[in-house]
């Protein structure tokens, strides 16, 4: 065993009762207690007297001038008074209910005091003191999360004992070269420092060590899993015909952006290799993901394979079908398969798919019903992947003999989250928009501006343009939200005196009704669409130039960005108007950020900073790794470093080499991962 593994009961002074208390904190063995780190530290910096702030907690160092005098008052209460010289100034010290200290504190001693500062009286009410000139920094107090009757005094005493008797059992498992190049303390040093920090610098390095250690182990596990996964599934090497693919690209009405070209190369490389692709393609709204998808699907066709594109809604499926038809005319047989294709027609279509008379199928989840079988599915693409459940995604994948799979999303996932939650996927990013796009002008206004907004929309409609209005939200209530949308719809009809076509969209409409409303809007029959947030992701109505969002402060930045992405899709200048009256500073800051930046990735990073990783996907994400010391958001640089190191270790089989022996042992304690690799 690398780590000592002695029962906590073996430690002197630990009986059944203490062991029970420790067990409630999941501490059973000596290494458990050593790795039970403080969840935070109170740090008081020593400052010159001049800079101490009245009524704040401070730490000062001085010499005792007079022996303490002890006074009793009330029932068993006591006050100890003494004077300390600090920087040549006499400072009064008061300590309550610690009569015993009188015997310890004497004239002439050096002393460090922490407590509340009274600047007017030059007086400190001491909560903690330390005698003598010590190297240890008295001003850092570890704070543990303790349970039951366990006190921090008892806990630290125990820790000290365990450390004294077991510190030589704490073994290093990181290769020396890593400690050297990152200047990290050894495991033993770091554990000691976490509990008994000598000073801030040492503590910082100890924490750095554990952050790196946690990330490296985590990333190694991810990468090993990925490797096992890759080697155990035979993918299909798709021998696509390069010239034909190039000819198709040249036939497009635009040249690919560098970012599109780069991601395309990454995907094609995967398709050609025998590995089964499992890749996430991220790109902001309008960055040209669909074009990349079309090229890849066509590449599969030139390799005599079939392709599938699954999208979340019928209207999107239809839009994609039409644009694919016009792009790939004469090059591939394309079919549309949605819930509306029923009975005999459906049977006919599924037959043609099974015979490979159809090369590319575009559809909704109708695509993954049991009756849909492919002859030879080479590439499956899932658009707006977060809208589908994991099970649905897997079903599509299982339709082919290990087809390559590409997930696309326009919700930029911050890199830190991408490499943790999607750690077993490769990630490609289109981080550039086609040139010549007009930026959407974003304004943040208060609700009393609403009539002016309606007049502004009227002006746009007169110019032939269209608008969306996202209706107000009521917390936790779909029903009331719908009522709001209905009311707002009425209000608009009245305001415009029924002179403008206003559509209404909400979650209670049937799929067919929703499609009808969307179609009328897309065909410019409806000029203004009042909607709850159900307004379709990815819908493309280039003629819409105004997006008004009620209660904007209730949305995450990424979600607002998605909604904003419904406009700005054509030639004309577009506008996004946020109606919000946020209460707190954070809320105001978020509205400012929205108004100032159009970059989805920057917004998602900001969102992550402001809301934390748990909330990023709108609900608590299960399966998010938990770290003791590390923080994915705050320590993202270390995460990136650890990821690269893990990659290098796994790719070069370094775990089989001498220098990595202990690291390998450490990982094998975690499970049977490594056996599969040997
Ligand atoms: P996304 O799916 O990422 O939102 P699309 O692929 O739908 O983006 O592209 C948005 C619009 O930009 C489409 O009208 C498409 O034809 C166009 N487009 C795509 N790539 C380019 C490019 N490289 N240059 C100019 N226009 C492009
Ligand atoms: Mg798209």
Short mmCIF file of N, CA and C in Angstrom, two decimals, residues 301-458:
data_model
loop_
_atom_site.label_atom_id
_atom_site.label_comp_id
_atom_site.label_asym_id
_atom_site.label_seq_id
_atom_site.Cartn_x
_atom_site.Cartn_y
_atom_site.Cartn_z
N UNK A 301 -21.11 10.29 -47.76
CA UNK A 301 -21.77 9.75 -48.95
C UNK A 301 -20.75 9.34 -50.01
N UNK A 302 -19.69 10.14 -50.17
CA UNK A 302 -18.67 9.78 -51.16
C UNK A 302 -17.91 8.52 -50.74
N UNK A 303 -18.02 8.16 -49.46
CA UNK A 303 -17.40 6.92 -49.00
C UNK A 303 -18.41 5.77 -49.07
N UNK A 304 -19.50 6.00 -49.81
CA UNK A 304 -20.57 5.00 -49.94
C UNK A 304 -21.25 4.65 -48.63
N UNK A 305 -21.29 5.64 -47.73
CA UNK A 305 -21.98 5.43 -46.47
C UNK A 305 -23.23 6.32 -46.45
N UNK A 306 -24.04 6.13 -45.42
CA UNK A 306 -25.18 7.02 -45.22
C UNK A 306 -24.90 8.00 -44.09
N UNK A 307 -25.69 9.06 -44.09
CA UNK A 307 -25.54 10.05 -43.03
C UNK A 307 -26.89 10.40 -42.44
N UNK A 308 -26.88 10.86 -41.18
CA UNK A 308 -28.12 11.28 -40.54
C UNK A 308 -27.89 12.56 -39.77
N UNK A 309 -28.89 13.44 -39.83
CA UNK A 309 -28.82 14.68 -39.05
C UNK A 309 -30.08 14.78 -38.21
N UNK A 310 -29.92 14.79 -36.90
CA UNK A 310 -31.07 14.86 -36.02
C UNK A 310 -31.15 16.24 -35.39
N UNK A 311 -32.34 16.86 -35.49
CA UNK A 311 -32.53 18.21 -34.95
C UNK A 311 -33.73 18.20 -34.02
N UNK A 312 -33.84 19.20 -33.13
CA UNK A 312 -34.87 19.10 -32.09
C UNK A 312 -36.31 19.40 -32.52
N UNK A 313 -36.53 20.13 -33.61
CA UNK A 313 -37.92 20.47 -33.96
C UNK A 313 -38.20 20.24 -35.44
N UNK A 314 -39.49 20.09 -35.76
CA UNK A 314 -39.89 19.84 -37.15
C UNK A 314 -39.52 20.99 -38.06
N UNK A 315 -39.76 22.18 -37.56
CA UNK A 315 -39.52 23.33 -38.44
C UNK A 315 -38.03 23.46 -38.77
N UNK A 316 -37.21 23.15 -37.80
CA UNK A 316 -35.77 23.16 -38.05
C UNK A 316 -35.39 22.07 -39.04
N UNK A 317 -35.98 20.91 -38.87
CA UNK A 317 -35.71 19.81 -39.79
C UNK A 317 -36.05 20.22 -41.21
N UNK A 318 -37.20 20.88 -41.36
CA UNK A 318 -37.61 21.32 -42.70
C UNK A 318 -36.65 22.34 -43.27
N UNK A 319 -36.25 23.30 -42.42
CA UNK A 319 -35.32 24.32 -42.90
C UNK A 319 -34.00 23.70 -43.35
N UNK A 320 -33.49 22.79 -42.54
CA UNK A 320 -32.24 22.13 -42.90
C UNK A 320 -32.41 21.31 -44.18
N UNK A 321 -33.55 20.64 -44.27
CA UNK A 321 -33.82 19.81 -45.45
C UNK A 321 -33.76 20.66 -46.70
N UNK A 322 -34.44 21.82 -46.66
CA UNK A 322 -34.45 22.68 -47.83
C UNK A 322 -33.05 23.19 -48.17
N UNK A 323 -32.30 23.62 -47.16
CA UNK A 323 -30.98 24.17 -47.50
C UNK A 323 -30.04 23.04 -47.96
N UNK A 324 -30.16 21.85 -47.41
CA UNK A 324 -29.34 20.73 -47.87
C UNK A 324 -29.70 20.35 -49.30
N UNK A 325 -31.02 20.36 -49.59
CA UNK A 325 -31.46 20.05 -50.95
C UNK A 325 -30.79 20.97 -51.95
N UNK A 326 -30.81 22.28 -51.65
CA UNK A 326 -30.27 23.20 -52.64
C UNK A 326 -28.75 23.12 -52.71
N UNK A 327 -28.10 22.86 -51.57
CA UNK A 327 -26.64 22.75 -51.59
C UNK A 327 -26.17 21.49 -52.30
N UNK A 328 -26.86 20.37 -52.03
CA UNK A 328 -26.36 19.06 -52.46
C UNK A 328 -27.09 18.51 -53.68
N UNK A 329 -27.84 19.38 -54.34
CA UNK A 329 -28.62 18.95 -55.49
C UNK A 329 -27.74 18.19 -56.49
N UNK A 330 -28.21 17.00 -56.90
CA UNK A 330 -27.46 16.21 -57.87
C UNK A 330 -26.30 15.45 -57.28
N UNK A 331 -26.01 15.67 -56.00
CA UNK A 331 -24.86 14.99 -55.39
C UNK A 331 -25.30 13.87 -54.45
N UNK A 332 -26.47 14.05 -53.83
CA UNK A 332 -26.90 13.05 -52.86
C UNK A 332 -28.43 13.02 -52.77
N UNK A 333 -28.97 11.84 -52.44
CA UNK A 333 -30.40 11.73 -52.22
C UNK A 333 -30.71 12.02 -50.76
N UNK A 334 -31.53 13.05 -50.58
CA UNK A 334 -31.80 13.50 -49.22
C UNK A 334 -33.27 13.30 -48.89
N UNK A 335 -33.54 12.87 -47.67
CA UNK A 335 -34.93 12.69 -47.26
C UNK A 335 -35.20 13.38 -45.94
N UNK A 336 -36.49 13.75 -45.79
CA UNK A 336 -36.91 14.39 -44.55
C UNK A 336 -37.80 13.41 -43.78
N UNK A 337 -37.45 13.14 -42.53
CA UNK A 337 -38.25 12.20 -41.75
C UNK A 337 -38.65 12.83 -40.42
N UNK A 338 -39.92 13.22 -40.34
CA UNK A 338 -40.41 13.81 -39.10
C UNK A 338 -41.65 13.06 -38.64
N UNK A 339 -42.22 13.50 -37.54
CA UNK A 339 -43.43 12.88 -37.02
C UNK A 339 -44.61 12.98 -37.97
N UNK A 340 -44.55 13.97 -38.88
CA UNK A 340 -45.68 14.14 -39.80
C UNK A 340 -45.66 13.13 -40.95
N UNK A 341 -44.52 12.47 -41.12
CA UNK A 341 -44.48 11.44 -42.17
C UNK A 341 -45.01 10.16 -41.55
N UNK A 342 -46.21 9.75 -42.03
CA UNK A 342 -46.88 8.64 -41.33
C UNK A 342 -47.31 7.55 -42.30
N UNK A 343 -47.73 6.43 -41.73
CA UNK A 343 -48.37 5.35 -42.48
C UNK A 343 -47.57 4.84 -43.66
N UNK A 344 -48.25 4.79 -44.83
CA UNK A 344 -47.64 4.21 -46.01
C UNK A 344 -46.40 4.98 -46.45
N UNK A 345 -46.52 6.31 -46.37
CA UNK A 345 -45.40 7.16 -46.77
C UNK A 345 -44.16 6.86 -45.94
N UNK A 346 -44.40 6.69 -44.66
CA UNK A 346 -43.29 6.43 -43.76
C UNK A 346 -42.65 5.08 -44.08
N UNK A 347 -43.52 4.09 -44.31
CA UNK A 347 -43.04 2.74 -44.62
C UNK A 347 -42.16 2.78 -45.88
N UNK A 348 -42.68 3.50 -46.86
CA UNK A 348 -41.96 3.63 -48.13
C UNK A 348 -40.58 4.26 -47.91
N UNK A 349 -40.60 5.30 -47.09
CA UNK A 349 -39.35 6.02 -46.83
C UNK A 349 -38.35 5.16 -46.05
N UNK A 350 -38.85 4.48 -45.01
CA UNK A 350 -37.92 3.66 -44.22
C UNK A 350 -37.34 2.52 -45.08
N UNK A 351 -38.15 2.01 -46.00
CA UNK A 351 -37.62 0.99 -46.93
C UNK A 351 -36.47 1.54 -47.74
N UNK A 352 -36.65 2.74 -48.25
CA UNK A 352 -35.61 3.34 -49.10
C UNK A 352 -34.35 3.64 -48.28
N UNK A 353 -34.55 3.98 -47.01
CA UNK A 353 -33.37 4.20 -46.14
C UNK A 353 -32.63 2.88 -45.94
N UNK A 354 -33.42 1.82 -45.73
CA UNK A 354 -32.81 0.52 -45.47
C UNK A 354 -32.08 -0.02 -46.71
N UNK A 355 -32.56 0.38 -47.89
CA UNK A 355 -31.88 -0.07 -49.12
C UNK A 355 -30.77 0.87 -49.56
N UNK A 356 -30.52 1.87 -48.80
CA UNK A 356 -29.54 2.91 -49.13
C UNK A 356 -29.86 3.65 -50.43
N UNK A 357 -31.16 3.71 -50.75
CA UNK A 357 -31.55 4.59 -51.86
C UNK A 357 -31.48 6.03 -51.37
N UNK A 358 -31.57 6.19 -50.08
CA UNK A 358 -31.42 7.51 -49.46
C UNK A 358 -30.02 7.60 -48.86
N UNK A 359 -29.33 8.70 -49.17
CA UNK A 359 -27.98 8.88 -48.65
C UNK A 359 -27.98 9.62 -47.32
N UNK A 360 -28.78 10.68 -47.26
CA UNK A 360 -28.77 11.51 -46.05
C UNK A 360 -30.20 11.71 -45.55
N UNK A 361 -30.43 11.40 -44.29
CA UNK A 361 -31.75 11.60 -43.70
C UNK A 361 -31.67 12.73 -42.69
N UNK A 362 -32.62 13.66 -42.83
CA UNK A 362 -32.68 14.76 -41.88
C UNK A 362 -34.00 14.63 -41.14
N UNK A 363 -33.97 14.72 -39.84
CA UNK A 363 -35.22 14.56 -39.13
C UNK A 363 -35.17 14.90 -37.67
N UNK A 364 -36.34 14.72 -37.05
CA UNK A 364 -36.45 14.93 -35.61
C UNK A 364 -36.20 13.59 -34.94
N UNK A 365 -36.67 13.46 -33.69
CA UNK A 365 -36.47 12.18 -33.02
C UNK A 365 -37.24 11.05 -33.70
N UNK A 366 -38.09 11.39 -34.69
CA UNK A 366 -38.73 10.35 -35.49
C UNK A 366 -37.67 9.45 -36.12
N UNK A 367 -36.48 10.02 -36.24
CA UNK A 367 -35.34 9.31 -36.82
C UNK A 367 -34.90 8.11 -36.01
N UNK A 368 -35.18 8.15 -34.71
CA UNK A 368 -34.63 7.08 -33.87
C UNK A 368 -35.69 6.07 -33.45
N UNK A 369 -36.83 6.10 -34.14
CA UNK A 369 -37.83 5.07 -33.85
C UNK A 369 -37.32 3.72 -34.37
N UNK A 370 -37.91 2.67 -33.81
CA UNK A 370 -37.41 1.34 -34.11
C UNK A 370 -37.48 0.96 -35.59
N UNK A 371 -38.50 1.48 -36.27
CA UNK A 371 -38.67 1.03 -37.67
C UNK A 371 -37.65 1.66 -38.62
N UNK A 372 -36.83 2.56 -38.13
CA UNK A 372 -35.85 3.19 -39.01
C UNK A 372 -34.52 2.44 -38.93
N UNK A 373 -34.19 1.78 -40.03
CA UNK A 373 -32.93 1.03 -40.07
C UNK A 373 -32.09 1.53 -41.23
N UNK A 374 -30.80 1.64 -40.99
CA UNK A 374 -29.92 2.09 -42.06
C UNK A 374 -29.18 0.89 -42.63
N UNK A 375 -28.80 0.99 -43.89
CA UNK A 375 -27.99 -0.08 -44.45
C UNK A 375 -26.56 0.07 -43.96
N UNK A 376 -26.07 1.29 -44.04
CA UNK A 376 -24.68 1.50 -43.63
C UNK A 376 -24.48 2.95 -43.16
N UNK A 377 -24.85 3.20 -41.90
CA UNK A 377 -24.75 4.56 -41.37
C UNK A 377 -23.30 4.86 -41.00
N UNK A 378 -22.73 5.85 -41.69
CA UNK A 378 -21.33 6.18 -41.42
C UNK A 378 -21.18 7.33 -40.45
N UNK A 379 -22.07 8.33 -40.58
CA UNK A 379 -21.93 9.52 -39.75
C UNK A 379 -23.29 9.97 -39.23
N UNK A 380 -23.38 10.13 -37.93
CA UNK A 380 -24.61 10.64 -37.33
C UNK A 380 -24.29 11.98 -36.67
N UNK A 381 -25.10 13.00 -37.01
CA UNK A 381 -24.88 14.32 -36.42
C UNK A 381 -26.11 14.72 -35.60
N UNK A 382 -25.89 15.21 -34.40
CA UNK A 382 -26.98 15.64 -33.55
C UNK A 382 -26.83 17.14 -33.32
N UNK A 383 -27.84 17.89 -33.76
CA UNK A 383 -27.76 19.34 -33.63
C UNK A 383 -28.39 19.78 -32.31
N UNK A 384 -27.88 20.86 -31.74
CA UNK A 384 -28.37 21.36 -30.45
C UNK A 384 -28.44 20.21 -29.47
N UNK A 385 -27.30 19.57 -29.27
CA UNK A 385 -27.26 18.30 -28.56
C UNK A 385 -27.86 18.36 -27.16
N UNK A 386 -27.80 19.52 -26.51
CA UNK A 386 -28.29 19.57 -25.13
C UNK A 386 -29.80 19.39 -25.05
N UNK A 387 -30.47 19.49 -26.21
CA UNK A 387 -31.91 19.33 -26.21
C UNK A 387 -32.33 17.86 -26.20
N UNK A 388 -31.41 16.98 -26.47
CA UNK A 388 -31.74 15.57 -26.47
C UNK A 388 -31.20 14.90 -25.22
N UNK A 389 -31.90 13.89 -24.78
CA UNK A 389 -31.40 13.13 -23.64
C UNK A 389 -30.27 12.23 -24.08
N UNK A 390 -29.51 11.78 -23.10
CA UNK A 390 -28.39 10.90 -23.38
C UNK A 390 -28.87 9.63 -24.09
N UNK A 391 -30.00 9.10 -23.61
CA UNK A 391 -30.52 7.85 -24.17
C UNK A 391 -30.85 8.01 -25.65
N UNK A 392 -31.48 9.15 -26.00
CA UNK A 392 -31.83 9.39 -27.40
C UNK A 392 -30.59 9.46 -28.28
N UNK A 393 -29.57 10.12 -27.73
CA UNK A 393 -28.34 10.24 -28.52
C UNK A 393 -27.74 8.87 -28.77
N UNK A 394 -27.78 8.04 -27.72
CA UNK A 394 -27.18 6.72 -27.86
C UNK A 394 -27.94 5.87 -28.88
N UNK A 395 -29.29 5.97 -28.87
CA UNK A 395 -30.07 5.17 -29.80
C UNK A 395 -29.66 5.46 -31.23
N UNK A 396 -29.47 6.74 -31.52
CA UNK A 396 -29.09 7.10 -32.88
C UNK A 396 -27.75 6.47 -33.23
N UNK A 397 -26.85 6.53 -32.27
CA UNK A 397 -25.53 5.99 -32.52
C UNK A 397 -25.60 4.49 -32.77
N UNK A 398 -26.49 3.83 -32.03
CA UNK A 398 -26.57 2.38 -32.14
C UNK A 398 -27.23 1.92 -33.43
N UNK A 399 -27.72 2.87 -34.21
CA UNK A 399 -28.37 2.51 -35.46
C UNK A 399 -27.37 2.05 -36.51
N UNK A 400 -26.17 2.46 -36.35
CA UNK A 400 -25.17 2.05 -37.34
C UNK A 400 -24.17 1.15 -36.67
N UNK A 401 -23.33 0.54 -37.44
CA UNK A 401 -22.24 -0.21 -36.85
C UNK A 401 -21.20 0.80 -36.43
N UNK A 402 -21.27 1.27 -35.19
CA UNK A 402 -20.33 2.26 -34.70
C UNK A 402 -20.13 3.43 -35.66
N UNK A 403 -21.18 4.17 -35.97
CA UNK A 403 -20.96 5.32 -36.85
C UNK A 403 -20.14 6.37 -36.12
N UNK A 404 -19.51 7.24 -36.88
CA UNK A 404 -18.89 8.41 -36.26
C UNK A 404 -20.02 9.31 -35.78
N UNK A 405 -19.81 9.94 -34.63
CA UNK A 405 -20.87 10.79 -34.10
C UNK A 405 -20.34 12.19 -33.82
N UNK A 406 -21.12 13.16 -34.30
CA UNK A 406 -20.76 14.56 -34.08
C UNK A 406 -21.93 15.25 -33.38
N UNK A 407 -21.65 15.88 -32.26
CA UNK A 407 -22.68 16.66 -31.58
C UNK A 407 -22.41 18.13 -31.85
N UNK A 408 -23.47 18.86 -32.18
CA UNK A 408 -23.26 20.29 -32.43
C UNK A 408 -24.03 21.10 -31.40
N UNK A 409 -23.44 22.17 -30.96
CA UNK A 409 -24.18 23.05 -30.05
C UNK A 409 -23.82 24.50 -30.28
N UNK A 410 -24.85 25.33 -30.15
CA UNK A 410 -24.61 26.77 -30.27
C UNK A 410 -24.57 27.41 -28.90
N UNK A 411 -24.74 26.61 -27.86
CA UNK A 411 -24.58 27.15 -26.51
C UNK A 411 -23.12 26.96 -26.17
N UNK A 412 -22.34 28.01 -26.28
CA UNK A 412 -20.91 27.81 -26.06
C UNK A 412 -20.70 27.29 -24.64
N UNK A 413 -19.99 26.23 -24.55
CA UNK A 413 -19.70 25.66 -23.25
C UNK A 413 -18.30 26.11 -22.88
N UNK A 414 -18.15 26.76 -21.74
CA UNK A 414 -16.82 27.23 -21.37
C UNK A 414 -15.85 26.06 -21.39
N UNK A 415 -14.66 26.34 -21.81
CA UNK A 415 -13.67 25.31 -21.99
C UNK A 415 -13.50 24.44 -20.73
N UNK A 416 -13.51 25.10 -19.58
CA UNK A 416 -13.34 24.35 -18.33
C UNK A 416 -14.42 23.29 -18.17
N UNK A 417 -15.66 23.66 -18.50
CA UNK A 417 -16.74 22.70 -18.36
C UNK A 417 -16.65 21.65 -19.44
N UNK A 418 -16.26 22.08 -20.63
CA UNK A 418 -16.19 21.15 -21.74
C UNK A 418 -15.21 20.02 -21.43
N UNK A 419 -14.07 20.37 -20.85
CA UNK A 419 -13.09 19.31 -20.63
C UNK A 419 -13.36 18.52 -19.36
N UNK A 420 -14.26 18.97 -18.52
CA UNK A 420 -14.62 18.13 -17.39
C UNK A 420 -15.86 17.31 -17.70
N UNK A 421 -16.95 17.99 -18.06
CA UNK A 421 -18.17 17.22 -18.28
C UNK A 421 -18.15 16.43 -19.58
N UNK A 422 -17.45 16.92 -20.57
CA UNK A 422 -17.36 16.18 -21.81
C UNK A 422 -15.95 15.62 -21.99
N UNK A 423 -15.35 15.27 -20.87
CA UNK A 423 -13.96 14.85 -20.89
C UNK A 423 -13.69 13.66 -21.79
N UNK A 424 -14.74 12.88 -22.08
CA UNK A 424 -14.49 11.73 -22.94
C UNK A 424 -14.76 12.05 -24.40
N UNK A 425 -15.02 13.32 -24.70
CA UNK A 425 -15.23 13.71 -26.09
C UNK A 425 -14.09 14.59 -26.58
N UNK A 426 -13.90 14.57 -27.89
CA UNK A 426 -13.01 15.56 -28.47
C UNK A 426 -13.85 16.80 -28.73
N UNK A 427 -13.21 17.94 -28.70
CA UNK A 427 -13.97 19.18 -28.87
C UNK A 427 -13.38 20.01 -30.01
N UNK A 428 -14.24 20.42 -30.93
CA UNK A 428 -13.84 21.36 -31.96
C UNK A 428 -14.63 22.65 -31.77
N UNK A 429 -14.00 23.75 -32.07
CA UNK A 429 -14.67 25.03 -31.85
C UNK A 429 -14.57 25.91 -33.08
N UNK A 430 -15.70 26.41 -33.55
CA UNK A 430 -15.68 27.44 -34.60
C UNK A 430 -15.72 28.78 -33.88
N UNK A 431 -14.56 29.40 -33.78
CA UNK A 431 -14.50 30.59 -32.93
C UNK A 431 -14.43 31.87 -33.75
N UNK A 432 -15.18 31.90 -34.82
CA UNK A 432 -15.08 33.04 -35.73
C UNK A 432 -16.38 33.11 -36.53
N UNK A 433 -16.88 34.31 -36.75
CA UNK A 433 -18.08 34.44 -37.57
C UNK A 433 -17.67 34.81 -38.99
N UNK A 434 -18.47 34.43 -40.00
CA UNK A 434 -18.17 34.87 -41.36
C UNK A 434 -18.08 36.39 -41.37
N UNK A 435 -17.19 36.91 -42.18
CA UNK A 435 -16.99 38.35 -42.16
C UNK A 435 -18.21 39.08 -42.73
N UNK A 436 -18.32 40.33 -42.37
CA UNK A 436 -19.38 41.15 -42.93
C UNK A 436 -20.68 41.09 -42.15
N UNK A 437 -20.69 40.33 -41.06
CA UNK A 437 -21.91 40.30 -40.25
C UNK A 437 -22.06 41.61 -39.48
N UNK A 438 -23.28 42.10 -39.42
CA UNK A 438 -23.52 43.30 -38.62
C UNK A 438 -23.73 42.87 -37.17
N UNK A 439 -23.12 43.59 -36.23
CA UNK A 439 -23.37 43.23 -34.83
C UNK A 439 -24.76 43.72 -34.43
N UNK A 440 -25.38 42.91 -33.59
CA UNK A 440 -26.71 43.26 -33.10
C UNK A 440 -26.55 44.33 -32.03
N UNK A 441 -27.34 45.38 -32.15
CA UNK A 441 -27.28 46.41 -31.13
C UNK A 441 -28.14 46.01 -29.95
N UNK A 442 -27.54 45.96 -28.78
CA UNK A 442 -28.28 45.53 -27.59
C UNK A 442 -28.50 46.69 -26.64
N UNK A 443 -29.74 46.86 -26.22
CA UNK A 443 -30.08 47.95 -25.31
C UNK A 443 -30.72 47.38 -24.07
N UNK A 444 -30.41 48.00 -22.94
CA UNK A 444 -31.06 47.59 -21.70
C UNK A 444 -31.94 48.73 -21.24
N UNK A 445 -33.25 48.46 -21.08
CA UNK A 445 -34.19 49.52 -20.69
C UNK A 445 -35.09 49.07 -19.55
N UNK A 446 -35.79 50.05 -18.96
CA UNK A 446 -36.75 49.73 -17.90
C UNK A 446 -38.14 49.56 -18.51
N UNK A 447 -39.03 48.98 -17.72
CA UNK A 447 -40.34 48.63 -18.27
C UNK A 447 -41.14 49.84 -18.73
N UNK A 448 -40.91 51.00 -18.09
CA UNK A 448 -41.69 52.18 -18.49
C UNK A 448 -41.40 52.65 -19.91
N UNK A 449 -40.44 52.00 -20.57
CA UNK A 449 -40.11 52.34 -21.96
C UNK A 449 -40.96 51.53 -22.94
N UNK A 450 -41.86 50.69 -22.41
CA UNK A 450 -42.49 49.71 -23.28
C UNK A 450 -43.22 50.31 -24.48
N UNK A 451 -43.96 51.40 -24.24
CA UNK A 451 -44.69 51.99 -25.37
C UNK A 451 -43.74 52.50 -26.44
N UNK A 452 -42.63 53.05 -25.99
CA UNK A 452 -41.65 53.52 -27.00
C UNK A 452 -41.09 52.36 -27.80
N UNK A 453 -40.93 51.22 -27.11
CA UNK A 453 -40.45 50.03 -27.82
C UNK A 453 -41.48 49.60 -28.87
N UNK A 454 -42.77 49.64 -28.47
CA UNK A 454 -43.82 49.24 -29.41
C UNK A 454 -43.85 50.17 -30.63
N UNK A 455 -43.61 51.46 -30.39
CA UNK A 455 -43.57 52.39 -31.52
C UNK A 455 -42.37 52.10 -32.43
N UNK A 456 -41.27 51.75 -31.78
CA UNK A 456 -40.07 51.42 -32.55
C UNK A 456 -40.32 50.19 -33.42
N UNK A 457 -40.96 49.18 -32.83
CA UNK A 457 -41.28 47.98 -33.60
C UNK A 457 -42.19 48.33 -34.78
N UNK A 458 -43.15 49.21 -34.51
CA UNK A 458 -44.06 49.65 -35.58
C UNK A 458 -43.29 50.22 -36.77
#
